[in-house]
Every structure is written in structure tokens, then in C-alpha cells.
Short mmCIF file of C-alpha atoms in Angstrom, two decimals:
data_model
loop_
_atom_site.label_atom_id
_atom_site.label_comp_id
_atom_site.label_asym_id
_atom_site.label_seq_id
_atom_site.Cartn_x
_atom_site.Cartn_y
_atom_site.Cartn_z
CA MET T 1 -11.61 40.31 -29.07
CA ASP T 2 -8.32 39.98 -26.81
CA GLN T 3 -8.70 43.47 -25.64
CA ILE T 4 -12.79 43.42 -25.17
CA GLU T 5 -13.58 42.28 -21.66
CA VAL T 6 -16.07 39.65 -22.07
CA PRO T 7 -19.05 39.64 -19.61
CA PRO T 8 -17.88 36.75 -17.08
CA TYR T 9 -21.23 35.23 -17.30
CA PHE T 10 -21.53 35.18 -20.04
CA LEU T 11 -18.61 31.98 -20.52
CA CYS T 12 -19.57 28.68 -20.61
CA PRO T 13 -17.67 27.28 -16.35
CA ILE T 14 -16.22 24.32 -18.69
CA THR T 15 -14.25 25.50 -21.35
CA LEU T 16 -14.54 29.11 -20.26
CA GLU T 17 -15.61 30.50 -23.72
CA ILE T 18 -18.63 33.07 -24.50
CA MET T 19 -21.81 29.94 -24.63
CA LYS T 20 -23.31 29.10 -28.03
CA ASP T 21 -26.45 27.53 -26.41
CA PRO T 22 -26.77 28.72 -22.53
CA VAL T 23 -28.62 25.58 -21.04
CA THR T 24 -29.03 26.02 -17.31
CA VAL T 25 -28.62 22.11 -15.30
CA SER T 26 -30.89 20.91 -12.22
CA THR T 27 -27.68 22.96 -9.81
CA GLY T 28 -28.35 26.41 -11.21
CA ILE T 29 -25.47 26.21 -12.76
CA THR T 30 -25.40 27.68 -16.74
CA TYR T 31 -23.26 25.96 -19.06
CA ASP T 32 -23.16 26.11 -22.56
CA ARG T 33 -24.84 23.11 -24.44
CA GLU T 34 -21.98 21.25 -26.14
CA SER T 35 -19.33 21.17 -22.97
CA ILE T 36 -22.18 20.27 -20.89
CA GLU T 37 -23.73 17.20 -22.85
CA GLN T 38 -19.83 15.65 -23.56
CA TRP T 39 -19.26 16.10 -19.16
CA LEU T 40 -23.13 14.41 -18.67
CA PHE T 41 -23.73 11.43 -21.33
CA SER T 42 -20.04 10.85 -22.88
CA ARG T 43 -18.10 11.33 -19.72
CA ASN T 44 -20.40 9.52 -17.74
CA ASN T 45 -20.36 12.12 -15.36
CA SER T 46 -23.79 12.88 -12.71
CA THR T 47 -22.44 15.74 -11.01
CA CYS T 48 -21.85 19.51 -11.38
CA PRO T 49 -18.03 20.39 -12.89
CA VAL T 50 -19.55 23.71 -10.63
CA THR T 51 -21.46 22.44 -7.38
CA LYS T 52 -20.28 18.95 -6.92
CA GLN T 53 -23.70 18.22 -6.38
CA VAL T 54 -25.41 15.49 -7.28
CA ILE T 55 -27.61 16.09 -11.66
CA SER T 56 -30.68 14.78 -10.45
CA ASP T 57 -32.34 15.84 -13.25
CA SER T 58 -30.70 15.51 -17.26
CA GLU T 59 -32.84 17.51 -18.81
CA LEU T 60 -30.88 20.56 -19.50
CA ALA T 61 -33.37 24.22 -19.48
CA PRO T 62 -32.45 26.78 -21.95
CA ASN T 63 -31.52 29.94 -20.78
CA ILE T 64 -33.30 32.29 -23.06
CA THR T 65 -32.36 35.52 -21.02
CA VAL T 66 -28.64 34.41 -21.16
CA ARG T 67 -28.41 33.84 -25.01
CA ARG T 68 -30.42 36.43 -25.49
CA LEU T 69 -27.97 38.86 -23.84
CA ILE T 70 -25.05 36.62 -25.78
CA GLN T 71 -26.54 37.72 -28.43
CA SER T 72 -27.20 42.36 -27.93
CA TRP T 73 -23.44 41.94 -26.92
CA CYS T 74 -22.05 40.72 -30.44
CA VAL T 75 -24.28 42.34 -32.15
CA ILE T 76 -22.99 45.72 -30.50
CA HIS T 77 -19.27 44.81 -31.11
CA ALA T 78 -19.82 43.67 -34.14
CA SER T 79 -17.24 46.19 -35.35
CA HIS T 80 -14.80 44.74 -33.46
CA GLY T 81 -14.56 41.43 -35.84
CA ILE T 82 -17.76 39.58 -33.39
CA GLU T 83 -20.10 37.85 -34.70
CA ARG T 84 -23.45 37.25 -33.69
CA TYR T 85 -24.45 33.31 -32.54
CA PRO T 86 -27.20 32.08 -34.23
CA THR T 87 -30.25 31.01 -32.38
CA PRO T 88 -29.48 27.19 -31.58
CA LYS T 89 -31.99 24.69 -32.81
CA ALA T 90 -34.32 23.53 -30.52
CA PRO T 91 -33.92 19.92 -29.81
CA ILE T 92 -36.17 17.19 -31.73
CA SER T 93 -40.17 16.46 -29.38
CA LYS T 94 -41.68 13.28 -28.91
CA PRO T 95 -44.95 14.27 -30.96
CA GLU T 96 -41.48 14.51 -33.97
CA LEU T 97 -40.42 11.77 -33.49
CA LEU T 98 -43.49 9.64 -33.14
CA LYS T 99 -44.44 10.61 -36.65
CA ILE T 100 -41.42 10.08 -37.35
CA PHE T 101 -41.18 6.23 -36.08
CA LYS T 102 -44.91 6.19 -38.34
CA ASP T 103 -44.39 6.92 -41.87
CA ALA T 104 -41.65 3.97 -40.94
CA ASN T 105 -44.43 1.93 -41.47
CA SER T 106 -44.88 1.88 -45.41
CA SER T 107 -41.66 0.16 -47.14
CA GLN T 108 -41.07 2.97 -49.19
CA MET T 109 -40.64 5.16 -46.42
CA GLN T 110 -38.48 2.94 -44.30
CA MET T 111 -34.78 3.83 -45.91
CA LYS T 112 -35.86 7.64 -45.79
CA CYS T 113 -36.78 7.90 -41.99
CA LEU T 114 -34.05 6.17 -40.46
CA GLN T 115 -32.00 7.92 -42.73
CA ARG T 116 -33.99 11.43 -40.92
CA LEU T 117 -33.10 9.44 -37.35
CA LYS T 118 -29.27 9.20 -38.08
CA SER T 119 -28.87 13.06 -39.20
CA ILE T 120 -31.29 13.76 -35.16
CA ALA T 121 -29.44 10.79 -33.37
CA PHE T 122 -25.71 13.23 -34.70
CA GLU T 123 -26.75 16.63 -34.32
CA ASN T 124 -26.48 16.93 -30.10
CA GLU T 125 -26.68 15.01 -27.39
CA THR T 126 -29.58 16.35 -26.28
CA ASN T 127 -31.27 14.55 -29.67
CA LYS T 128 -29.99 11.53 -28.06
CA ARG T 129 -32.18 11.55 -24.91
CA CYS T 130 -35.10 13.06 -25.92
CA MET T 131 -34.78 9.91 -29.25
CA GLU T 132 -34.50 7.48 -25.63
CA LYS T 133 -37.46 9.11 -23.68
CA ALA T 134 -39.38 8.13 -26.91
CA GLY T 135 -38.98 5.05 -26.76
CA THR T 136 -36.63 4.98 -30.48
CA ALA T 137 -34.76 1.76 -29.43
CA GLU T 138 -37.33 -0.21 -29.24
CA PHE T 139 -38.50 0.85 -32.73
CA LEU T 140 -34.89 0.21 -33.78
CA ALA T 141 -34.71 -3.53 -32.93
CA SER T 142 -38.41 -3.81 -33.36
CA SER T 143 -36.98 -3.08 -37.52
CA ILE T 144 -34.83 -5.93 -37.56
CA VAL T 145 -36.00 -8.26 -35.90
CA LYS T 146 -38.81 -8.09 -38.43
CA LYS T 147 -36.05 -7.44 -41.84
CA ILE T 148 -34.15 -10.19 -40.42
CA MET T 149 -36.69 -12.74 -40.14
CA GLU T 150 -38.48 -11.52 -43.86
CA LYS T 151 -34.68 -12.22 -45.37
CA SER T 152 -34.77 -15.62 -43.88
CA SER T 153 -37.97 -15.84 -46.00
CA ILE T 154 -36.93 -15.03 -49.41
CA GLU T 155 -35.25 -17.65 -51.88
CA GLU T 156 -31.45 -16.84 -51.59
CA SER T 157 -32.01 -16.01 -55.66
CA GLU T 158 -33.76 -12.61 -55.31
CA ASP T 159 -31.87 -9.47 -54.24
CA LEU T 160 -31.78 -9.30 -50.35
CA SER T 161 -29.64 -5.80 -50.71
CA GLU T 162 -32.51 -3.25 -50.17
CA LEU T 163 -33.16 -5.54 -46.49
CA THR T 164 -29.69 -5.15 -44.74
CA SER T 165 -29.03 -1.27 -45.92
CA ILE T 166 -32.24 -0.90 -43.81
CA THR T 167 -30.60 -3.63 -40.44
CA ASP T 168 -27.54 -2.19 -41.33
CA GLU T 169 -29.14 1.54 -40.87
CA ALA T 170 -30.79 1.01 -37.78
CA LEU T 171 -28.40 -1.21 -36.35
CA SER T 172 -25.89 2.23 -36.55
CA ILE T 173 -27.85 4.65 -35.40
CA LEU T 174 -28.70 1.91 -32.10
CA VAL T 175 -25.18 2.02 -31.64
CA HIS T 176 -24.57 5.26 -31.19
CA LEU T 177 -26.70 6.25 -30.14
CA GLN T 178 -24.91 4.71 -26.32
CA LEU T 179 -27.73 4.42 -25.23
CA SER T 180 -28.76 4.48 -20.59
CA GLU T 181 -28.42 0.91 -19.44
CA SER T 182 -31.75 1.22 -17.91
CA SER T 183 -32.28 1.07 -22.00
CA LEU T 184 -30.26 -1.22 -22.55
CA ASN T 185 -32.35 -3.93 -20.17
CA SER T 186 -35.92 -2.73 -21.90
CA LEU T 187 -33.98 -3.97 -25.05
CA LEU T 188 -33.95 -7.34 -23.53
CA LYS T 189 -36.71 -7.86 -21.51
CA ASN T 190 -38.90 -7.01 -24.67
CA ASN T 191 -37.19 -8.40 -27.31
CA GLY T 192 -34.97 -10.87 -25.37
CA ASP T 193 -33.80 -13.96 -27.75
CA GLN T 194 -35.59 -12.54 -30.97
CA PHE T 195 -32.92 -9.17 -30.66
CA ILE T 196 -29.80 -11.36 -30.06
CA GLU T 197 -31.08 -13.93 -32.56
CA SER T 198 -31.02 -11.30 -34.65
CA LEU T 199 -28.09 -9.28 -33.01
CA LEU T 200 -26.08 -13.27 -34.13
CA HIS T 201 -27.50 -13.89 -38.08
CA ILE T 202 -26.20 -10.44 -38.36
CA ILE T 203 -22.26 -11.17 -37.12
CA GLN T 204 -22.88 -14.12 -39.20
CA HIS T 205 -23.77 -12.71 -42.52
CA GLY T 206 -23.39 -9.13 -42.22
CA SER T 207 -20.26 -6.86 -43.71
CA TYR T 208 -17.81 -5.94 -41.57
CA GLU T 209 -18.45 -2.46 -40.04
CA SER T 210 -21.89 -4.42 -39.37
CA ARG T 211 -21.16 -7.13 -37.74
CA ALA T 212 -18.39 -4.88 -35.62
CA TYR T 213 -21.60 -2.67 -34.91
CA ALA T 214 -24.00 -5.63 -33.56
CA VAL T 215 -21.18 -7.51 -31.20
CA MET T 216 -20.42 -4.35 -29.72
CA LEU T 217 -24.62 -3.23 -28.34
CA LEU T 218 -24.35 -7.44 -27.53
CA LYS T 219 -21.54 -6.30 -25.53
CA SER T 220 -23.63 -3.07 -23.41
CA MET T 221 -26.29 -5.25 -23.46
CA PHE T 222 -24.32 -8.15 -21.61
CA GLU T 223 -22.94 -5.64 -19.32
CA VAL T 224 -26.43 -5.07 -18.21
CA VAL T 225 -28.37 -8.13 -17.73
CA GLU T 226 -29.90 -9.41 -14.07
CA ASP T 227 -31.08 -12.37 -15.22
CA PRO T 228 -27.67 -14.74 -15.13
CA ILE T 229 -30.53 -17.17 -16.89
CA LYS T 230 -30.19 -15.67 -20.08
CA LEU T 231 -26.28 -16.20 -20.27
CA THR T 232 -26.36 -19.63 -19.67
CA ILE T 233 -28.89 -19.94 -22.97
CA LEU T 234 -26.36 -18.41 -26.23
CA LYS T 235 -26.05 -21.14 -28.55
CA PRO T 236 -22.78 -22.96 -29.21
CA GLU T 237 -23.07 -20.98 -32.99
CA PHE T 238 -22.53 -17.86 -30.30
CA PHE T 239 -19.22 -18.86 -29.81
CA ILE T 240 -18.37 -19.94 -32.92
CA GLU T 241 -18.33 -16.07 -34.46
CA LEU T 242 -17.33 -14.51 -31.33
CA VAL T 243 -14.17 -16.33 -32.78
CA LYS T 244 -14.47 -15.40 -35.89
CA ILE T 245 -14.64 -12.12 -35.40
CA LEU T 246 -11.74 -12.47 -32.98
CA LYS T 247 -9.68 -14.41 -36.01
CA ASP T 248 -10.77 -11.51 -38.90
CA GLN T 249 -9.46 -8.66 -36.50
CA ILE T 250 -12.60 -6.73 -37.53
CA SER T 251 -11.32 -3.63 -35.87
CA GLN T 252 -9.70 -3.26 -32.56
CA LYS T 253 -13.28 -1.96 -31.04
CA ALA T 254 -15.19 -5.23 -31.65
CA SER T 255 -12.46 -7.77 -30.60
CA LYS T 256 -11.95 -5.67 -26.50
CA SER T 257 -16.52 -6.10 -27.63
CA SER T 258 -16.06 -10.04 -28.42
CA LEU T 259 -13.43 -10.66 -25.67
CA LYS T 260 -15.02 -8.41 -22.90
CA ILE T 261 -18.67 -10.96 -24.14
CA LEU T 262 -16.06 -13.72 -23.31
CA THR T 263 -15.08 -11.86 -19.46
CA ILE T 264 -19.26 -12.21 -19.09
CA VAL T 265 -21.08 -15.50 -20.43
CA CYS T 266 -17.93 -17.96 -19.48
CA PRO T 267 -18.45 -18.40 -15.52
CA TRP T 268 -22.29 -19.00 -16.34
CA GLY T 269 -23.39 -22.46 -17.43
CA ARG T 270 -21.55 -24.16 -20.00
CA ASN T 271 -20.35 -21.89 -21.77
CA LYS T 272 -16.96 -22.78 -20.69
CA PHE T 273 -16.57 -26.25 -22.50
CA LYS T 274 -18.80 -23.88 -26.02
CA ALA T 275 -16.21 -21.50 -25.95
CA VAL T 276 -13.84 -24.92 -26.03
CA GLU T 277 -15.19 -26.26 -28.45
CA ALA T 278 -15.16 -23.40 -30.61
CA GLY T 279 -11.47 -22.59 -30.82
CA ALA T 280 -11.01 -19.74 -28.16
CA VAL T 281 -8.33 -20.77 -26.10
CA SER T 282 -6.21 -21.49 -29.54
CA SER T 283 -7.61 -18.29 -31.24
CA LEU T 284 -6.42 -16.58 -28.14
CA ILE T 285 -3.18 -17.86 -27.63
CA ASP T 286 -2.56 -16.83 -30.90
CA LEU T 287 -3.64 -12.96 -30.59
CA LEU T 288 -1.70 -13.12 -27.46
CA LEU T 289 1.40 -13.92 -29.31
CA ASP T 290 0.74 -10.96 -32.24
CA THR T 291 -0.82 -8.05 -29.48
CA SER T 292 1.35 -6.14 -27.71
CA ASP T 293 -2.12 -3.46 -26.12
CA LYS T 294 -2.23 -3.93 -21.99
CA ARG T 295 -6.42 -3.75 -22.17
CA ALA T 296 -6.34 -6.76 -24.84
CA CYS T 297 -3.87 -8.92 -22.98
CA GLU T 298 -5.95 -8.69 -19.39
CA MET T 299 -9.19 -9.87 -21.01
CA MET T 300 -7.51 -12.04 -23.91
CA LEU T 301 -5.20 -13.92 -19.82
CA MET T 302 -8.71 -13.32 -17.86
CA VAL T 303 -11.29 -15.67 -20.24
CA LEU T 304 -8.37 -17.81 -20.40
CA ASP T 305 -8.17 -18.37 -16.57
CA PHE T 306 -12.11 -19.24 -17.02
CA LEU T 307 -11.45 -21.81 -20.68
CA CYS T 308 -8.96 -23.56 -17.76
CA GLN T 309 -11.22 -24.68 -14.92
CA CYS T 310 -12.68 -27.10 -17.43
CA ALA T 311 -10.35 -30.47 -18.28
CA GLU T 312 -10.89 -29.50 -21.88
CA GLY T 313 -9.95 -25.77 -21.68
CA ARG T 314 -6.49 -27.07 -19.65
CA ALA T 315 -6.87 -29.61 -22.74
CA GLU T 316 -6.48 -27.12 -25.46
CA LEU T 317 -4.58 -24.77 -23.97
CA LEU T 318 -1.21 -27.72 -23.45
CA LYS T 319 -1.95 -28.82 -27.06
CA HIS T 320 -1.08 -25.58 -28.10
CA SER T 321 3.12 -25.81 -28.98
CA ALA T 322 3.13 -22.03 -27.24
CA GLY T 323 0.48 -22.13 -24.41
CA LEU T 324 2.35 -22.17 -21.42
CA ALA T 325 5.11 -20.03 -22.83
CA ILE T 326 2.33 -17.08 -23.64
CA VAL T 327 0.98 -17.71 -20.45
CA SER T 328 4.19 -17.68 -18.52
CA LYS T 329 6.08 -14.56 -20.56
CA LYS T 330 2.49 -12.28 -20.12
CA ILE T 331 3.93 -12.60 -16.13
CA LEU T 332 5.13 -9.11 -14.93
CA ARG T 333 4.99 -8.35 -18.31
CA VAL T 334 1.62 -6.27 -19.29
CA SER T 335 -0.45 -5.57 -15.81
CA GLN T 336 -1.18 -6.38 -12.99
CA VAL T 337 -4.07 -7.70 -13.68
CA ALA T 338 -2.38 -10.00 -16.66
CA SER T 339 -0.76 -11.13 -13.58
CA GLU T 340 -3.05 -12.07 -11.31
CA SER T 341 -4.55 -14.57 -14.79
CA GLY T 342 -1.58 -15.89 -15.57
CA VAL T 343 -1.30 -17.82 -12.42
CA ARG T 344 -3.99 -18.37 -12.22
CA ILE T 345 -4.05 -19.96 -15.21
CA LEU T 346 -0.69 -22.22 -14.54
CA HIS T 347 -2.32 -23.00 -11.07
CA SER T 348 -5.17 -24.45 -12.65
CA ILE T 349 -2.96 -26.54 -15.35
CA SER T 350 -0.98 -27.18 -11.81
CA LYS T 351 -3.55 -28.68 -9.53
CA PHE T 352 -5.18 -30.87 -12.01
CA SER T 353 -2.96 -31.66 -14.57
CA ALA T 354 0.67 -31.68 -14.25
CA THR T 355 1.74 -34.79 -15.93
CA HIS T 356 5.80 -35.39 -15.97
CA GLY T 357 5.66 -34.01 -19.19
CA VAL T 358 3.78 -30.87 -18.47
CA LEU T 359 6.00 -30.30 -15.39
CA GLN T 360 8.60 -30.15 -17.42
CA GLU T 361 7.65 -27.69 -20.27
CA MET T 362 8.03 -25.12 -17.52
CA LEU T 363 11.07 -25.43 -16.46
CA GLN T 364 11.85 -25.29 -19.36
CA ILE T 365 10.06 -22.00 -20.72
CA GLY T 366 10.97 -20.45 -17.84
CA ALA T 367 7.68 -20.73 -16.41
CA VAL T 368 9.35 -22.16 -12.90
CA THR T 369 11.22 -18.95 -12.62
CA LYS T 370 8.87 -16.45 -13.30
CA LEU T 371 6.93 -17.77 -10.26
CA CYS T 372 10.32 -17.16 -8.56
CA LEU T 373 10.01 -13.79 -9.22
CA VAL T 374 6.20 -13.26 -8.99
CA LEU T 375 7.50 -13.99 -5.01
CA GLN T 376 10.03 -11.34 -5.03
CA VAL T 377 7.43 -8.75 -6.24
CA ASN T 378 3.83 -7.13 -4.46
CA CYS T 379 1.52 -8.89 -6.80
CA GLY T 380 -0.48 -9.24 -4.86
CA THR T 381 -1.82 -11.30 -2.06
CA LYS T 382 -3.23 -13.39 -4.02
CA THR T 383 -1.60 -13.97 -6.52
CA MET T 384 1.36 -14.74 -4.23
CA GLN T 385 -0.02 -17.91 -2.27
CA ARG T 386 -0.98 -19.31 -5.57
CA ALA T 387 2.25 -18.81 -7.12
CA ARG T 388 4.18 -20.60 -3.83
CA GLU T 389 1.17 -23.37 -3.43
CA ILE T 390 2.45 -23.97 -6.97
CA LEU T 391 6.09 -23.92 -6.85
CA LYS T 392 5.51 -26.18 -3.24
CA SER T 393 3.68 -28.98 -4.66
CA HIS T 394 5.99 -29.69 -7.28
CA ALA T 395 9.17 -28.22 -6.87
CA ARG T 396 10.89 -32.16 -5.98
CA SER T 397 10.21 -31.70 -9.76
CA TRP T 398 11.75 -28.71 -10.39
CA LYS T 399 15.07 -29.02 -7.97
CA SER T 400 16.73 -28.66 -10.18
CA SER T 401 16.01 -25.37 -10.92
CA PRO T 402 18.30 -22.85 -8.59
CA CYS T 403 15.52 -20.15 -8.22
CA VAL T 404 13.53 -22.39 -6.33
CA PRO T 405 13.77 -21.69 -2.40
CA MET T 406 14.64 -24.99 -0.86
CA GLU T 407 12.41 -24.54 1.61
CA LEU T 408 10.09 -25.79 -0.53
CA ILE T 409 11.76 -28.45 -1.57
CA GLY T 410 11.94 -30.28 1.94
CA SER T 411 8.53 -29.11 2.26
CA CYS T 412 6.72 -30.54 -0.42
CA PRO T 413 4.75 -33.88 0.29
CA PRO T 414 6.36 -36.82 -0.74
CA ARG T 415 5.52 -39.32 -3.46
CA SER T 416 4.71 -43.28 -4.11
CA SER T 417 6.41 -45.14 -6.82
CA ASP T 418 3.58 -44.27 -9.50
CA GLY T 419 4.46 -40.33 -9.27
CA ILE T 420 1.18 -39.44 -6.67
CA ARG T 421 1.64 -37.54 -3.33
CA VAL T 422 0.76 -39.53 -0.32
#
């Protein structure tokens, strides 16, 4: 093929290879379907790769003329070993999907219909978008809620394997659809609390795979929540299960999804207290001791920062033998984001929980030295200000440390005989 000149308009502008399924976007440029779908949907781009203009309509129109020209050209050059590309299969239509939804009302047909939907979703990105527009997410969510309710009403002695298989299959499809923000919001509005309760049930009782899928879907949903009130009514059991996901280390994606959920929900209502009571602080410290993943470390420290904004969270961190030490260690070793969270945690401890024992521990484990280093490195203005404030507030207690600047010791507020600043 190297010796044959390929017409340039046969080539996809992204891959520079002959297009198997040419489609045209709203800007008028033609691409191979697989390449432009990956660009738009997997990589979440919204502009045309060639013109850089915003693609106003995500519909991909098949370019039948170019496809037929490519097929004819392939036939003409068959003697050179060039195979004709077959005519691509048309995307799934809404009437076809609605028929599948209707057939799924029959209990005997449910699993077969779900397997058909899964097969359709895995064919290409266009099918996923067609399924989303046809209401597949709402159908699957409703199916999950119904099956969880059925399971709750069945005697424990009865076989639940079929119901479990159906919910697992529906959940798997929902995750792989990679729903848009509008569809995720629609799930929250139309199914809301019932669907979240159903996902929590799966996290509590499901297999490792279904638990991972459930927490990943919850993460996607919570990322687009418009009404924060929804985040204030989460039950204590919700936090207990998130902590279990972290402890079990089902998968990296599941763990990061749990951490992301905690960063989203902890600032609201009494969620900080619920997370602390669920054992989040000690679990996060244990995980920090063993992980070297940058993003995971950042999120763990972010969650600990939120939890240390309440007295119960600070008490749990100080109770753990490695709490202060691991937070201090991660400062300046992971990223600027991690350093900012680490310094905020130390700031909360030094401001509200600074007993003589705590201050001596900070000196012994090197936290004071680390704070002095923060002043010498560009960690961001606010982070440096917090580090300086910590050192200034307790400079007299740490005057034996050679790294504490003398001007901070001299400017430290005097203390009364009982140790309180005056």
C-alpha cells in the first residue's frame, strides 16, 4: 500500500489513516467515527480538532459519499492487497431501544434484554449517546431500585442469585455508559434518595465488582449535585461503607471514587462527624502510610483536612500513633496540593489542640523543621502564611529547635503561668 497514493480526503485528520466509517461533524469536517468519538466523548473535548471551532451538535452525520468512494477505491486496488471496508452498522435507534425496555418488563426476558443493552453499549460511542437520549439510564436505575426492593422482601432462605445478577448487569451498563452531566442530574432528580439507597445496599451486600461500580457511579452523581441539601441527609451507614471500601482496597478506581466522594460531602452539614464516627481518620492515616500514589495522597490529605476542622477529627488524628508524623512527612514530598492540605491540618491542630504533649511531639517528629522548610520554599502565599503563623504562635515552646527563626521567638505572645497567651 505504501506505493499507492491514497487520496488525502480518504484520511482521517486525527489518525491520518483511511476512514472505515466517515462521519461529518457540525463544523463540516469529516473524521473516522471511532477517532472523533474518542476525541469528543472519551477525552471530553468540545472543539473540532481541525478548525478549533466549538462543535455545537454532538450528532455525527454519516458521510455516505466519501464512504462509497473509499469502498470503490479499495475494490479497484484489490490486486495490491487492499481489502474493501464493509459498510458500517447503523447506530441503534430509539424505537429499537424502547422495544427492549418493553420486553424487559417480562421477568423471563429481563436478563436477556440487559445483555442485549450491554452488547449495544460496547459496540461504539454513538450507541452510548443514543441510549442516553432514549432514557436508558432512567430505565436501568428504575430496574435496580425495583430489584433491590424485591430482594428486601424475599426471605433470606430463598435464592437471590437471579435478582443479584440482574442488578449487577444493570449497574455495569450504567457505569460503562459514561453518562453526561445532564443525565446524572436527571438520575438524582427523578430517582433521588431511592436510587442512592439502592446503591448503598449494593455497596453493603454486593460482590467486589458491583461494590466498585456502585461507588464509581455515586462519585459521578455527587460531582454534579446542584442542591447541596441532598448531601446533608446522608446516613451514617453511608460513611461506614465508604470507609470499608477504602479498607478493602477493592480496586484503585473504587478507592479513589470513595475518596472523591468524601471530599465532596464532608464540607456539608454534620458529614464530618459522621465520617469521623465511621473510622475515616484512622483508616486514612493507615492508607497514607502505605501509598505512594500522588492523587490518592492528595485526596486523603484533603479529607483529613476537612475532618480536622472538628474537635472529634483532631482527637482521632492525635490518638493515632502515626497521625502527626505521616501528615508532616507528606508535606513537600508529594505535591503542592498535598503540602497545602498538610499545613492546614497542622494549623488546625496547633490552633485548637496544641497541648504541651502535642507541641513536643511536633518537635520530635520533625513537623517543626518541615514548617521551617515551607517558609523557604515556594508553596504558595497562604500556605507559607499558615506555616509562619504556627511557628510564631508556638515559637517559645520550640525555641530549642535551631531552625525556628529568632524573630519569630522574639515576637511570640507571652504566656501566663498556666500556659495561656496573654
